[in-house]
Each structure stands twice: as C-alpha cells, then as structure tokens.
Amino acid sequence: MNVISPQPWMLHPDDETMSRDALAALQLNRLRGTLTRAYENVPHYRRAFDARGVTPADLTDLSDLRHFPFTGKSDLRDNYPYGLFAVPRREVVRVHASSGTTGKPTVVGYTAGDLDCWADLMARSMATAGVRPDDVVHNSYGYGLFTGGLGAHAGAERLGCAVVPMSGGNTERQISLIMDLEATALCATPSYALNMAEVADSMGIDLRRSPLRIGLFGAEPWSEGMRAQLEERLGVRANDVYGLSEIMGPGVAVECPQRCGLHGWEDHFLFEVVDPETLEPLPMGSAGELVITTLTKEALPMIRYRTRDITRLSDEPCACGRTHVRIMRVTGRNDDMLIIRGVNVYPSQIEAVMVGFPGTTPHYQLIVDREGVLDTLSVQVEAAPDLAAEGYSKVAADVRHHIKSMIGVTCGVTVLRPGDVPRSQGKAVRVRDLRRAPDRQGPGSRGAPVSNAP
Ligand code: DLL
C-alpha cells in the first residue's frame, strides 16, 4: 500500500507522474496477465477469444488489444450472477450490484486485494480533487449494493479523513449534521447535492457559511451550468469523479484542479475510445464510446468493456504534473440518446441549455412519447420561486425557442410550479420515456425505464 507522500497534492506521486513510456510498459505487462487469467479461468472469455481466433499470446503490443472481443452488460447478465468471476468463490469478499433498467441486476465482485486497490485509487482520486487527510467527509452516496457509498467511504478512510457515513435521503438531518460535524468535503451525486442546497435554504441555513469547501460529485452526467450552481449555492469547489461498477466503482477517473478533463488511472485501467457503429478504435482526441479494460482486477477482470459513455481522451501533458490520460467530461451514454424527428439529442444537451435559464430552477425532466410514427419530446421545467404565474407562458416560450436554436429540436415546454419536479435522492431520473410504458406494449414487454439510483 502507498503511504501519504510529502507532496500533499499527490498521494502516489511515483505512480501518478510515471512517464508515458513507463506507463505503456506497465500496461502491456499487466494486460498480458489479465488476458491470461481471463482466458484460463473464465469459460466465457475462453469461448469469446476462441471465436475471434485469438489467445493471450497474440498480444505483443498494446495495439493488439483491438483484436480481442468486447464485453458488454449483456455478457454479465448472461453469466448472472458469478459466471464472469475469475477466482473461486471463497476468494470473493464483497459483491455489489446495479439494478439497471430492466431484468436481473448486474453483479460485480471483489477479492480482498481488489478492495485494497479500490480504496487506494479512490483515496488517490480524492486527493487529486483536493481532499486532504484532515478533511471531514460527509458521504451522501448511497450505501448498499450501489458502489458509491462504500467506495467513497473506503477512499476517504484510506486518505485519513474522518468520514460521516450518511448515505442518501433524510435531507434535513444531513444538513444539520453537515453543520454540527463541520464537514469540509461533500460526496454526492450532483443532483442530490442540489437538492441538499435547496433543503438547506428552506431550513434557513446558508451552506456557504459552513466549513464545506469541496464537493466530489459524480455517478451521473452533469453540466458546467450545474457546476456553477453547486459552487454558488454550496460554497464549494465542485469536482467531477467518474466510475462504474463493472470496472470497479467510483475512482476510475477524477478531475484535478486544472479542470481540463478527468485523469483516468492508467496503471490500473486501459482506456480506448471506439466508434460506436464500427467498433473500430479511434485516434486520441476523437469522440466516441469509452471502452475500458481492467489491468489489476482479480475477481472480475473486464476485457474491453463497452461503457456506452460518450467522451474523448487527451494525452496532452497536464499542468498538474500527472501523466495519466484525461477523459473529457462524460456528457451522456449512447443508449441515452433520443432521436426526436431525426435529430439526435442527449439529455445533457438540454441540461446545458436550461440550467441557469432566467425564471427557472435547475430541476427538469424530459418526457418522450410517440404520436403516430413520430417521437415527441416535451420538457418540464420548474419556475423559480419568485416567478409570478403570469410569467410562466413567456418562460415556456423562451425555453422552447432557446432549445430549438441551440439544439435544433422542436419540443413542448411546460413550466411547473416550484417543487413539482421530483427531487433526486441519488441518481436523478431525467427522462420519462412513455413510449415504453407497460400499457403501450404487448405481453412480456418491459416497463418504462427507472433510474438505477442507489
Ligand atoms: O455510478 C459509480 C460512481 C459512484 C461514480 C459515485 C462516481 C461517483 P454505476 O452505478 O455502475 O456506477 O453507473 C455507472 O454512471 O457508466 C456513467 O454512465 C455514469 N457516470 C458515473 N460517473 C459519471 C460522471 C457509478 N462523473 C455509470 N459523469 C457510468 C457522467 C457518470 N456520468
């Protein structure tokens, strides 16, 4: 285990500033080991490699990874619950699961070594974002099967912080405890953090006057507008943290103070961006789907896992001194994309247009429906508390016009009264897709998607 370095801003300076050549050599070595363990211990990988006519011995260079098969969420489902595990069950000491939108959950597992590594990487991520050992970390990520709560908890403890293990919900109590225990760092989804700011306001508490100074927000897409709102209302510096259960949980990548993308920890993960249609790897800098291969995971090695997250990578040197690749802010998932009358729309684009819009609050929902053969989009946005009822229709028309001119999509806009858009307790539900409502479909079909909120 790494110990805290004398340079307070880097927890693992040797690892975080490794030359790109040294990183590539380490990756090649670790990748060979991972492919071999997967091939030898996981029947699914053996079958998938055989079907592509490759064996671990075919990897002589990192670029050879392109010949190996992808892994998707459906492979986890098809091998539910333990079929992709590469170690005997007695070596697994923890499982987590995500509820997903339909059917069986996705189960992931960890050896004691995996948990140790995760705590290290989450501690490294927190330190990179600016959290320090003397911080009091109020952790509002959900505890339980969701990886957010226990992942952030272990990282904060490993860094040496005092952790308040709150989980989500019971928001008034959370606000009181933030004040009483003098929390200096907040871990939460950005939508829940905004909910907390609102509840604090209603309690007459100004969180900007509290000792809170830093926020570590992730688990869902959020915009620069949302960042501005969170910084203004909570009085924190808001940093982005990324991760996913299939790969580990939170701590796969994090923003450093330069805020020019999230450093993805390449000593433990190999990042590719592929064209979502052709699945061909794209050159550094191109936008596409993020694909991640684990390099050190023992219980659940993942080979070329298709995250569905849309982003691009940058290996330009970062002023912070860290050499690890930067993953640009994830703005959405390719399975989130809506096609409205031929225009591709990501919910995050709507958020980028709307958050901070005069006369509204940053709470919104998108309703997708179908009229005949055409998909329709309507946006429900909430009126600011000081907006008079007579002003609603003008705000609706302005938002509609703005969305049309910025994104090119025509949508209906309804302005709801303050408090009428449901508040997030974890991951926000931004889209209600009525096209898949149960009463619109035949027997055996699935219902409308629900959030995989913790
Ligand atoms: O959300 C792990 C996590 C917990 C990350 C706490 C950060 C903080 P899952 O529930 O498996 O794991 O969901 C993973 O959430 O593929 C993205 O689509 C989305 N996501 C996670 N972090 C971000 C982020 C956790 N910073 C899925 N920005 C991922 C945008 C994010 N999307």
CSV table of C-alpha atoms and ligand atoms in Angstrom, one decimal:
chain,number,residue,atom,x,y,z
A,1,MET,CA,0.0,0.0,0.0
A,2,ASN,CA,1.2,3.5,-0.8
A,3,VAL,CA,1.7,5.9,2.1
A,4,ILE,CA,1.0,9.6,2.0
A,5,SER,CA,3.7,11.4,0.2
A,6,PRO,CA,5.4,14.6,1.5
A,7,GLN,CA,3.9,16.4,-1.5
A,8,PRO,CA,0.4,17.0,-0.1
A,9,TRP,CA,-1.2,17.3,-3.5
A,10,MET,CA,-0.3,13.8,-4.8
A,11,LEU,CA,-1.0,10.6,-2.9
A,12,HIS,CA,1.0,8.3,-5.1
A,13,PRO,CA,3.5,10.7,-6.9
A,14,ASP,CA,5.6,7.9,-8.5
A,15,ASP,CA,2.6,6.3,-10.0
A,16,GLU,CA,0.8,9.5,-10.9
A,17,THR,CA,3.7,11.1,-12.7
A,18,MET,CA,5.1,8.0,-14.4
A,19,SER,CA,6.4,8.7,-18.0
A,20,ARG,CA,4.1,7.7,-20.7
A,21,ASP,CA,6.6,5.1,-21.9
A,22,ALA,CA,6.8,3.6,-18.5
A,23,LEU,CA,3.0,3.5,-18.2
A,24,ALA,CA,2.8,1.7,-21.6
A,25,ALA,CA,5.3,-0.9,-20.5
A,26,LEU,CA,3.5,-1.4,-17.2
A,27,GLN,CA,0.1,-1.7,-19.1
A,28,LEU,CA,1.5,-4.3,-21.5
A,29,ASN,CA,2.8,-6.4,-18.7
A,30,ARG,CA,-0.4,-6.2,-16.7
A,31,LEU,CA,-2.6,-6.7,-19.7
A,32,ARG,CA,-0.9,-9.9,-20.6
A,33,GLY,CA,-1.5,-11.2,-17.1
A,34,THR,CA,-5.2,-10.1,-17.2
A,35,LEU,CA,-5.8,-11.7,-20.6
A,36,THR,CA,-4.2,-14.9,-19.4
A,37,ARG,CA,-6.2,-15.1,-16.2
A,38,ALA,CA,-9.4,-14.4,-18.0
A,39,TYR,CA,-8.7,-17.0,-20.7
A,40,GLU,CA,-7.7,-19.6,-18.2
A,41,ASN,CA,-10.3,-19.1,-15.6
A,42,VAL,CA,-13.5,-17.7,-17.2
A,43,PRO,CA,-15.2,-20.0,-19.7
A,44,HIS,CA,-17.0,-17.0,-21.3
A,45,TYR,CA,-13.7,-15.4,-22.2
A,46,ARG,CA,-12.2,-18.6,-23.5
A,47,ARG,CA,-15.2,-19.0,-25.8
A,48,ALA,CA,-15.1,-15.4,-26.9
A,49,PHE,CA,-11.3,-15.4,-27.6
A,50,ASP,CA,-11.6,-18.7,-29.5
A,51,ALA,CA,-14.4,-17.3,-31.6
A,52,ARG,CA,-12.2,-14.4,-32.6
A,53,GLY,CA,-9.3,-16.8,-33.1
A,54,VAL,CA,-7.0,-15.0,-30.5
A,55,THR,CA,-5.1,-16.2,-27.5
A,56,PRO,CA,-3.3,-14.1,-24.9
A,57,ALA,CA,-0.1,-15.0,-26.6
A,58,ASP,CA,-1.2,-12.9,-29.6
A,59,LEU,CA,-0.8,-9.7,-27.6
A,60,THR,CA,2.7,-8.4,-28.3
A,61,ASP,CA,1.9,-4.7,-28.3
A,62,LEU,CA,-0.8,-2.7,-26.7
A,63,SER,CA,-2.4,-2.0,-30.1
A,64,ASP,CA,-3.0,-5.8,-30.4
A,65,LEU,CA,-5.8,-5.4,-27.9
A,66,ARG,CA,-8.1,-4.3,-30.9
A,67,HIS,CA,-8.2,-8.0,-31.9
A,68,PHE,CA,-9.7,-9.1,-28.7
A,69,PRO,CA,-13.5,-9.3,-28.2
A,70,PHE,CA,-15.6,-6.7,-26.4
A,71,THR,CA,-17.5,-7.4,-23.2
A,72,GLY,CA,-20.9,-5.8,-22.7
A,73,LYS,CA,-23.6,-5.6,-20.0
A,74,SER,CA,-25.4,-8.4,-21.6
A,75,ASP,CA,-22.4,-10.7,-21.0
A,76,LEU,CA,-22.7,-10.0,-17.3
A,77,ARG,CA,-26.5,-10.7,-17.5
A,78,ASP,CA,-26.0,-13.9,-19.5
A,79,ASN,CA,-23.5,-15.1,-16.9
A,80,TYR,CA,-25.5,-14.0,-13.9
A,81,PRO,CA,-24.5,-14.0,-11.1
A,82,TYR,CA,-20.9,-15.3,-10.9
A,83,GLY,CA,-20.1,-16.6,-14.3
A,84,LEU,CA,-17.5,-14.0,-15.2
A,85,PHE,CA,-15.6,-14.3,-11.9
A,86,ALA,CA,-12.0,-15.4,-12.4
A,87,VAL,CA,-11.4,-16.6,-8.8
A,88,PRO,CA,-13.0,-19.3,-6.7
A,89,ARG,CA,-16.0,-18.0,-4.6
A,90,ARG,CA,-14.1,-18.3,-1.3
A,91,GLU,CA,-11.7,-15.6,-2.5
A,92,VAL,CA,-14.6,-13.1,-3.1
A,93,VAL,CA,-15.1,-10.9,-0.1
A,94,ARG,CA,-17.7,-8.4,-1.4
A,95,VAL,CA,-20.3,-8.1,-4.1
A,96,HIS,CA,-22.1,-5.0,-5.4
A,97,ALA,CA,-24.9,-4.8,-7.9
A,98,SER,CA,-26.6,-2.3,-10.1
A,99,SER,CA,-30.3,-2.5,-10.6
A,100,GLY,CA,-30.1,-1.3,-14.2
A,101,THR,CA,-33.3,-0.5,-16.0
A,102,THR,CA,-34.7,-4.0,-16.6
A,103,GLY,CA,-34.4,-7.6,-15.6
A,104,LYS,CA,-31.7,-9.1,-13.4
A,105,PRO,CA,-29.2,-6.8,-11.7
A,106,THR,CA,-25.5,-6.8,-12.7
A,107,VAL,CA,-23.5,-8.4,-10.0
A,108,VAL,CA,-19.8,-7.5,-9.6
A,109,GLY,CA,-17.3,-8.9,-7.1
A,110,TYR,CA,-14.1,-8.1,-5.3
A,111,THR,CA,-11.3,-10.0,-3.7
A,112,ALA,CA,-9.6,-8.6,-0.6
A,113,GLY,CA,-6.8,-7.4,-3.0
A,114,ASP,CA,-9.4,-5.7,-5.2
A,115,LEU,CA,-10.9,-3.8,-2.2
A,116,ASP,CA,-7.5,-2.7,-1.1
A,117,CYS,CA,-6.7,-1.4,-4.6
A,118,TRP,CA,-10.1,0.3,-4.9
A,119,ALA,CA,-9.6,2.1,-1.6
A,120,ASP,CA,-6.1,3.2,-2.8
A,121,LEU,CA,-7.5,4.5,-6.1
A,122,MET,CA,-10.4,6.3,-4.5
A,123,ALA,CA,-8.1,7.9,-2.0
A,124,ARG,CA,-5.8,8.9,-4.8
A,125,SER,CA,-8.8,10.4,-6.7
A,126,MET,CA,-10.0,12.3,-3.6
A,127,ALA,CA,-6.5,13.7,-3.1
A,128,THR,CA,-6.3,14.7,-6.7
A,129,ALA,CA,-9.6,16.6,-6.4
A,130,GLY,CA,-8.2,18.4,-3.4
A,131,VAL,CA,-9.4,16.4,-0.4
A,132,ARG,CA,-6.8,16.2,2.4
A,133,PRO,CA,-6.4,13.9,5.4
A,134,ASP,CA,-7.7,16.5,7.8
A,135,ASP,CA,-11.0,16.9,6.0
A,136,VAL,CA,-14.3,15.7,7.4
A,137,VAL,CA,-16.0,13.9,4.5
A,138,HIS,CA,-19.8,13.9,4.5
A,139,ASN,CA,-20.7,10.9,2.3
A,140,SER,CA,-24.2,11.1,0.8
A,141,TYR,CA,-23.6,8.5,-1.9
A,142,GLY,CA,-26.0,5.6,-1.2
A,143,TYR,CA,-24.6,2.8,0.9
A,144,GLY,CA,-25.5,-0.8,-0.1
A,145,LEU,CA,-25.4,-2.5,-3.4
A,146,PHE,CA,-24.5,0.8,-5.2
A,147,THR,CA,-20.7,1.2,-5.3
A,148,GLY,CA,-20.8,5.0,-4.5
A,149,GLY,CA,-21.3,4.8,-0.7
A,150,LEU,CA,-18.8,2.2,0.3
A,151,GLY,CA,-16.4,3.2,-2.5
A,152,ALA,CA,-16.1,6.8,-1.3
A,153,HIS,CA,-16.1,5.7,2.3
A,154,ALA,CA,-13.1,3.4,1.9
A,155,GLY,CA,-11.2,6.0,-0.1
A,156,ALA,CA,-11.8,8.8,2.4
A,157,GLU,CA,-10.7,6.5,5.3
A,158,ARG,CA,-7.6,5.4,3.3
A,159,LEU,CA,-6.7,9.0,2.8
A,160,GLY,CA,-7.0,9.5,6.6
A,161,CYS,CA,-10.1,11.7,6.6
A,162,ALA,CA,-13.0,11.5,9.1
A,163,VAL,CA,-15.9,10.0,7.3
A,164,VAL,CA,-19.6,10.7,8.1
A,165,PRO,CA,-21.3,7.7,6.5
A,166,MET,CA,-24.7,9.3,5.8
A,167,SER,CA,-26.0,7.6,2.6
A,168,GLY,CA,-28.8,9.3,0.7
A,169,GLY,CA,-32.1,10.6,2.0
A,170,ASN,CA,-33.3,12.3,5.2
A,171,THR,CA,-32.0,15.5,3.8
A,172,GLU,CA,-32.8,17.9,6.6
A,173,ARG,CA,-30.9,15.6,9.0
A,174,GLN,CA,-28.0,15.7,6.5
A,175,ILE,CA,-27.9,19.4,6.6
A,176,SER,CA,-27.9,19.6,10.4
A,177,LEU,CA,-25.1,17.1,10.6
A,178,ILE,CA,-23.0,18.9,8.0
A,179,MET,CA,-23.3,22.0,10.2
A,180,ASP,CA,-22.8,20.2,13.5
A,181,LEU,CA,-19.9,18.0,12.5
A,182,GLU,CA,-18.3,20.8,10.5
A,183,ALA,CA,-18.0,18.8,7.3
A,184,THR,CA,-15.4,20.2,4.9
A,185,ALA,CA,-16.0,17.8,1.9
A,186,LEU,CA,-19.2,16.5,0.4
A,187,CYS,CA,-19.6,13.4,-1.7
A,188,ALA,CA,-22.9,13.1,-3.5
A,189,THR,CA,-24.5,12.9,-6.9
A,190,PRO,CA,-24.7,16.5,-8.3
A,191,SER,CA,-28.5,16.3,-8.5
A,192,TYR,CA,-28.7,15.3,-4.8
A,193,ALA,CA,-26.2,17.9,-3.8
A,194,LEU,CA,-28.5,20.5,-5.5
A,195,ASN,CA,-31.5,19.0,-3.6
A,196,MET,CA,-29.4,19.5,-0.4
A,197,ALA,CA,-28.8,23.1,-1.2
A,198,GLU,CA,-32.5,23.7,-1.7
A,199,VAL,CA,-33.4,22.0,1.6
A,200,ALA,CA,-30.8,24.0,3.4
A,201,ASP,CA,-32.3,27.2,2.0
A,202,SER,CA,-35.7,26.1,3.2
A,203,MET,CA,-34.3,25.5,6.7
A,204,GLY,CA,-32.8,29.0,6.7
A,205,ILE,CA,-29.3,27.6,6.6
A,206,ASP,CA,-26.7,29.1,4.4
A,207,LEU,CA,-24.3,26.3,3.5
A,208,ARG,CA,-21.9,28.9,2.0
A,209,ARG,CA,-21.2,29.9,5.5
A,210,SER,CA,-20.5,26.3,6.6
A,211,PRO,CA,-16.9,24.9,6.6
A,212,LEU,CA,-17.8,22.9,3.4
A,213,ARG,CA,-15.1,23.7,0.8
A,214,ILE,CA,-15.0,20.9,-1.7
A,215,GLY,CA,-17.5,18.6,-3.4
A,216,LEU,CA,-16.8,15.4,-5.2
A,217,PHE,CA,-19.7,14.9,-7.5
A,218,GLY,CA,-20.3,12.0,-10.0
A,219,ALA,CA,-22.3,8.9,-10.8
A,220,GLU,CA,-24.4,10.8,-13.4
A,221,PRO,CA,-23.8,13.3,-16.2
A,222,TRP,CA,-23.7,17.0,-15.1
A,223,SER,CA,-23.1,20.2,-16.9
A,224,GLU,CA,-20.9,23.3,-16.4
A,225,GLY,CA,-24.1,25.2,-15.6
A,226,MET,CA,-24.8,22.7,-12.8
A,227,ARG,CA,-21.2,23.1,-11.6
A,228,ALA,CA,-21.7,26.9,-11.4
A,229,GLN,CA,-25.0,26.4,-9.4
A,230,LEU,CA,-23.4,23.9,-7.0
A,231,GLU,CA,-20.4,26.1,-6.4
A,232,GLU,CA,-22.5,29.2,-5.8
A,233,ARG,CA,-25.1,27.5,-3.6
A,234,LEU,CA,-22.9,25.2,-1.5
A,235,GLY,CA,-19.8,27.4,-1.4
A,236,VAL,CA,-17.6,24.5,-2.6
A,237,ARG,CA,-15.2,23.8,-5.3
A,238,ALA,CA,-17.1,21.2,-7.3
A,239,ASN,CA,-15.1,18.4,-8.9
A,240,ASP,CA,-16.1,15.6,-11.1
A,241,VAL,CA,-15.5,11.9,-10.3
A,242,TYR,CA,-16.2,9.1,-12.7
A,243,GLY,CA,-16.5,5.3,-12.3
A,244,LEU,CA,-18.7,2.3,-13.0
A,245,SER,CA,-19.5,-0.8,-11.0
A,246,GLU,CA,-18.4,-3.2,-13.8
A,247,ILE,CA,-14.9,-1.7,-13.8
A,248,MET,CA,-14.6,-1.0,-10.0
A,249,GLY,CA,-16.9,1.8,-8.8
A,250,PRO,CA,-16.1,5.4,-8.2
A,251,GLY,CA,-12.4,6.4,-8.6
A,252,VAL,CA,-11.7,5.2,-12.2
A,253,ALA,CA,-11.1,8.9,-13.1
A,254,VAL,CA,-11.2,12.3,-11.4
A,255,GLU,CA,-10.7,16.0,-12.1
A,256,CYS,CA,-7.6,17.6,-10.9
A,257,PRO,CA,-7.6,21.3,-10.0
A,258,GLN,CA,-6.8,22.2,-13.7
A,259,ARG,CA,-10.3,21.0,-14.6
A,260,CYS,CA,-9.4,20.0,-18.1
A,261,GLY,CA,-10.8,16.5,-18.1
A,262,LEU,CA,-10.6,13.6,-15.6
A,263,HIS,CA,-7.4,11.7,-15.1
A,264,GLY,CA,-8.1,8.1,-15.8
A,265,TRP,CA,-5.8,5.9,-13.8
A,266,GLU,CA,-3.8,4.1,-16.5
A,267,ASP,CA,-1.7,2.0,-14.1
A,268,HIS,CA,-4.9,0.0,-13.4
A,269,PHE,CA,-7.1,0.6,-16.5
A,270,LEU,CA,-6.6,0.7,-20.2
A,271,PHE,CA,-8.8,3.2,-21.9
A,272,GLU,CA,-9.9,3.1,-25.6
A,273,VAL,CA,-12.4,5.2,-27.5
A,274,VAL,CA,-14.2,3.3,-30.3
A,275,ASP,CA,-16.6,4.3,-33.0
A,276,PRO,CA,-19.9,3.1,-31.6
A,277,GLU,CA,-21.1,2.0,-35.1
A,278,THR,CA,-18.0,0.2,-36.5
A,279,LEU,CA,-16.4,-0.5,-33.1
A,280,GLU,CA,-13.0,0.4,-34.5
A,281,PRO,CA,-10.6,2.2,-32.1
A,282,LEU,CA,-10.4,5.9,-32.8
A,283,PRO,CA,-7.3,8.0,-32.6
A,284,MET,CA,-6.5,10.0,-29.5
A,285,GLY,CA,-8.8,13.0,-29.3
A,286,SER,CA,-11.8,11.7,-31.3
A,287,ALA,CA,-15.2,11.5,-29.6
A,288,GLY,CA,-16.7,8.0,-29.3
A,289,GLU,CA,-17.6,5.3,-26.8
A,290,LEU,CA,-15.3,4.7,-23.9
A,291,VAL,CA,-14.1,1.1,-23.6
A,292,ILE,CA,-12.2,0.1,-20.5
A,293,THR,CA,-10.0,-3.0,-19.8
A,294,THR,CA,-9.0,-3.7,-16.2
A,295,LEU,CA,-5.3,-4.4,-15.6
A,296,THR,CA,-5.3,-5.4,-12.0
A,297,LYS,CA,-8.8,-6.6,-11.1
A,298,GLU,CA,-8.7,-10.2,-9.6
A,299,ALA,CA,-12.2,-11.3,-9.1
A,300,LEU,CA,-13.8,-9.7,-12.1
A,301,PRO,CA,-11.4,-8.9,-14.9
A,302,MET,CA,-13.1,-6.9,-17.7
A,303,ILE,CA,-11.8,-7.1,-21.2
A,304,ARG,CA,-12.7,-4.2,-23.5
A,305,TYR,CA,-15.9,-3.4,-21.5
A,306,ARG,CA,-18.2,-1.2,-23.6
A,307,THR,CA,-19.2,1.5,-21.1
A,308,ARG,CA,-21.7,3.2,-23.5
A,309,ASP,CA,-20.4,6.5,-22.2
A,310,ILE,CA,-19.6,9.1,-24.8
A,311,THR,CA,-16.3,11.1,-24.4
A,312,ARG,CA,-12.9,11.7,-25.9
A,313,LEU,CA,-9.4,11.2,-24.5
A,314,SER,CA,-6.4,13.6,-24.3
A,315,ASP,CA,-2.8,12.6,-23.6
A,316,GLU,CA,-1.6,16.3,-23.7
A,317,PRO,CA,0.6,17.0,-20.7
A,318,CYS,CA,-1.5,18.4,-17.8
A,319,ALA,CA,-0.2,21.3,-15.8
A,320,CYS,CA,-0.8,19.4,-12.5
A,321,GLY,CA,2.1,17.1,-13.4
A,322,ARG,CA,0.1,13.9,-13.6
A,323,THR,CA,0.8,12.0,-16.8
A,324,HIS,CA,-2.4,9.8,-16.9
A,325,VAL,CA,-4.7,10.3,-19.8
A,326,ARG,CA,-7.6,12.7,-19.4
A,327,ILE,CA,-11.2,11.6,-20.1
A,328,MET,CA,-13.3,14.6,-21.1
A,329,ARG,CA,-16.5,15.1,-19.1
A,330,VAL,CA,-18.9,12.3,-19.9
A,331,THR,CA,-21.9,14.1,-21.4
A,332,GLY,CA,-24.1,11.1,-21.9
A,333,ARG,CA,-24.5,7.5,-22.8
A,334,ASN,CA,-25.1,6.3,-26.3
A,335,ASP,CA,-28.1,4.4,-25.0
A,336,ASP,CA,-29.5,7.7,-23.6
A,337,MET,CA,-29.6,9.3,-26.9
A,338,LEU,CA,-33.0,10.3,-28.1
A,339,ILE,CA,-33.9,10.6,-31.7
A,340,ILE,CA,-36.6,13.2,-32.0
A,341,ARG,CA,-37.8,13.7,-35.5
A,342,GLY,CA,-34.4,12.7,-36.8
A,343,VAL,CA,-32.4,15.0,-34.5
A,344,ASN,CA,-30.1,13.2,-32.1
A,345,VAL,CA,-30.5,14.7,-28.6
A,346,TYR,CA,-28.7,13.8,-25.4
A,347,PRO,CA,-30.5,14.8,-22.1
A,348,SER,CA,-27.3,16.5,-21.1
A,349,GLN,CA,-27.5,18.9,-24.1
A,350,ILE,CA,-30.9,20.0,-22.8
A,351,GLU,CA,-29.4,20.5,-19.3
A,352,ALA,CA,-26.6,22.6,-20.8
A,353,VAL,CA,-29.1,24.9,-22.4
A,354,MET,CA,-31.5,25.1,-19.5
A,355,VAL,CA,-29.6,25.2,-16.2
A,356,GLY,CA,-29.3,28.9,-15.2
A,357,PHE,CA,-32.1,29.9,-17.6
A,358,PRO,CA,-33.8,33.1,-16.1
A,359,GLY,CA,-37.1,32.4,-14.3
A,360,THR,CA,-36.4,28.6,-13.8
A,361,THR,CA,-34.7,26.3,-11.3
A,362,PRO,CA,-32.2,23.7,-12.3
A,363,HIS,CA,-34.8,20.9,-11.9
A,364,TYR,CA,-36.2,19.4,-15.1
A,365,GLN,CA,-37.5,16.2,-16.7
A,366,LEU,CA,-37.8,15.2,-20.3
A,367,ILE,CA,-40.9,13.3,-21.4
A,368,VAL,CA,-40.5,11.3,-24.6
A,369,ASP,CA,-43.6,10.0,-26.2
A,370,ARG,CA,-44.8,8.9,-29.7
A,371,GLU,CA,-47.5,10.5,-31.8
A,372,GLY,CA,-48.2,8.1,-34.7
A,373,VAL,CA,-44.8,7.2,-36.0
A,374,LEU,CA,-43.1,10.3,-34.7
A,375,ASP,CA,-41.3,10.6,-31.4
A,376,THR,CA,-42.1,13.8,-29.4
A,377,LEU,CA,-40.2,15.5,-26.7
A,378,SER,CA,-41.6,17.7,-24.0
A,379,VAL,CA,-39.6,19.4,-21.4
A,380,GLN,CA,-40.9,20.0,-17.9
A,381,VAL,CA,-39.0,22.8,-16.2
A,382,GLU,CA,-39.7,24.4,-12.8
A,383,ALA,CA,-40.5,28.0,-12.2
A,384,ALA,CA,-38.2,30.0,-9.9
A,385,PRO,CA,-40.0,30.7,-6.6
A,386,ASP,CA,-40.1,34.4,-7.5
A,387,LEU,CA,-41.7,34.0,-10.9
A,388,ALA,CA,-45.3,35.2,-11.0
A,389,ALA,CA,-47.8,32.7,-12.5
A,390,GLU,CA,-48.5,35.2,-15.3
A,391,GLY,CA,-44.8,34.8,-16.4
A,392,TYR,CA,-45.0,31.1,-16.9
A,393,SER,CA,-46.1,31.1,-20.5
A,394,LYS,CA,-43.4,33.6,-21.5
A,395,VAL,CA,-40.7,31.5,-19.8
A,396,ALA,CA,-42.0,28.4,-21.6
A,397,ALA,CA,-41.9,30.1,-25.0
A,398,ASP,CA,-38.4,31.4,-24.3
A,399,VAL,CA,-37.1,28.0,-23.2
A,400,ARG,CA,-38.7,26.4,-26.3
A,401,HIS,CA,-37.1,28.9,-28.6
A,402,HIS,CA,-33.7,28.6,-26.9
A,403,ILE,CA,-33.7,24.7,-27.2
A,404,LYS,CA,-34.7,25.0,-30.9
A,405,SER,CA,-32.0,27.4,-31.7
A,406,MET,CA,-29.2,25.7,-29.7
A,407,ILE,CA,-30.0,22.0,-30.3
A,408,GLY,CA,-32.3,22.2,-33.4
A,409,VAL,CA,-35.1,20.2,-31.9
A,410,THR,CA,-38.7,21.3,-31.5
A,411,CYS,CA,-40.2,20.4,-28.2
A,412,GLY,CA,-43.1,21.3,-26.0
A,413,VAL,CA,-42.2,23.1,-22.8
A,414,THR,CA,-44.2,23.1,-19.6
A,415,VAL,CA,-43.3,25.3,-16.7
A,416,LEU,CA,-44.3,23.6,-13.4
A,417,ARG,CA,-44.7,25.3,-10.0
A,418,PRO,CA,-41.7,25.3,-7.7
A,419,GLY,CA,-41.2,21.9,-6.1
A,420,ASP,CA,-43.2,20.0,-8.7
A,421,VAL,CA,-40.3,18.2,-10.5
A,422,PRO,CA,-39.4,15.2,-8.4
A,423,ARG,CA,-36.2,15.7,-6.3
A,424,SER,CA,-33.2,13.3,-6.6
A,425,GLN,CA,-32.1,11.1,-3.7
A,426,GLY,CA,-29.3,9.6,-5.7
A,427,LYS,CA,-29.1,9.4,-9.5
A,428,ALA,CA,-31.7,11.8,-11.0
A,429,VAL,CA,-34.4,10.4,-13.3
A,430,ARG,CA,-34.1,12.9,-16.1
A,431,VAL,CA,-36.1,11.1,-18.8
A,432,ARG,CA,-39.5,9.6,-18.7
A,433,ASP,CA,-40.0,7.5,-21.8
A,434,LEU,CA,-43.7,6.9,-22.2
A,435,ARG,CA,-43.0,5.0,-25.5
A,436,ARG,CA,-42.1,2.1,-23.4
A,437,ALA,CA,-44.9,2.4,-20.8
A,438,PRO,CA,-46.4,-1.1,-20.0
A,439,ASP,CA,-49.8,-0.2,-21.3
A,440,ARG,CA,-48.4,0.7,-24.7
A,441,GLN,CA,-46.8,-2.7,-25.2
A,442,GLY,CA,-47.7,-6.4,-25.7
A,443,PRO,CA,-47.4,-9.1,-23.1
A,444,GLY,CA,-43.9,-9.8,-21.8
A,445,SER,CA,-42.6,-6.4,-22.7
A,446,ARG,CA,-40.7,-4.3,-20.3
A,447,GLY,CA,-42.0,-1.3,-18.4
A,448,ALA,CA,-40.7,2.3,-18.6
A,449,PRO,CA,-37.1,2.6,-17.5
A,450,VAL,CA,-36.4,3.5,-14.0
A,451,SER,CA,-33.3,5.1,-12.5
A,452,ASN,CA,-30.6,2.8,-11.3
A,453,ALA,CA,-30.4,5.2,-8.3
A,454,PRO,CA,-28.9,3.6,-5.2
B,1,DLL,O1,-22.2,5.5,-10.7
B,1,DLL,C1,-20.1,4.7,-9.7
B,1,DLL,C2,-19.9,6.1,-9.1
B,1,DLL,C3,-20.3,6.3,-7.8
B,1,DLL,C4,-19.2,7.0,-9.9
B,1,DLL,C5,-20.1,7.6,-7.3
B,1,DLL,C6,-19.0,8.3,-9.3
B,1,DLL,C7,-19.4,8.5,-8.0
B,1,DLL,P1,-22.8,2.7,-11.8
B,1,DLL,O2,-24.0,2.8,-10.9
B,1,DLL,O3,-22.4,1.4,-12.3
B,1,DLL,O4,-21.5,3.3,-11.0
B,1,DLL,O5,-23.0,3.7,-13.0
B,1,DLL,C8,-22.0,3.9,-13.9
B,1,DLL,O6,-22.8,6.2,-14.4
B,1,DLL,O7,-21.3,4.3,-17.0
B,1,DLL,C9,-21.9,6.6,-16.5
B,1,DLL,O8,-22.9,6.5,-17.4
B,1,DLL,C10,-22.5,7.3,-15.2
B,1,DLL,N1,-21.5,8.1,-14.5
B,1,DLL,C11,-20.7,7.8,-13.5
B,1,DLL,N2,-19.9,8.8,-13.1
B,1,DLL,C12,-20.2,9.8,-14.0
B,1,DLL,C13,-19.7,11.1,-14.2
B,1,DLL,C14,-21.4,4.6,-10.5
B,1,DLL,N3,-18.8,11.7,-13.4
B,1,DLL,C15,-22.5,4.9,-15.0
B,1,DLL,N4,-20.2,11.8,-15.3
B,1,DLL,C16,-21.4,5.3,-16.0
B,1,DLL,C17,-21.1,11.3,-16.1
B,1,DLL,C18,-21.2,9.3,-14.9
B,1,DLL,N5,-21.6,10.1,-15.9
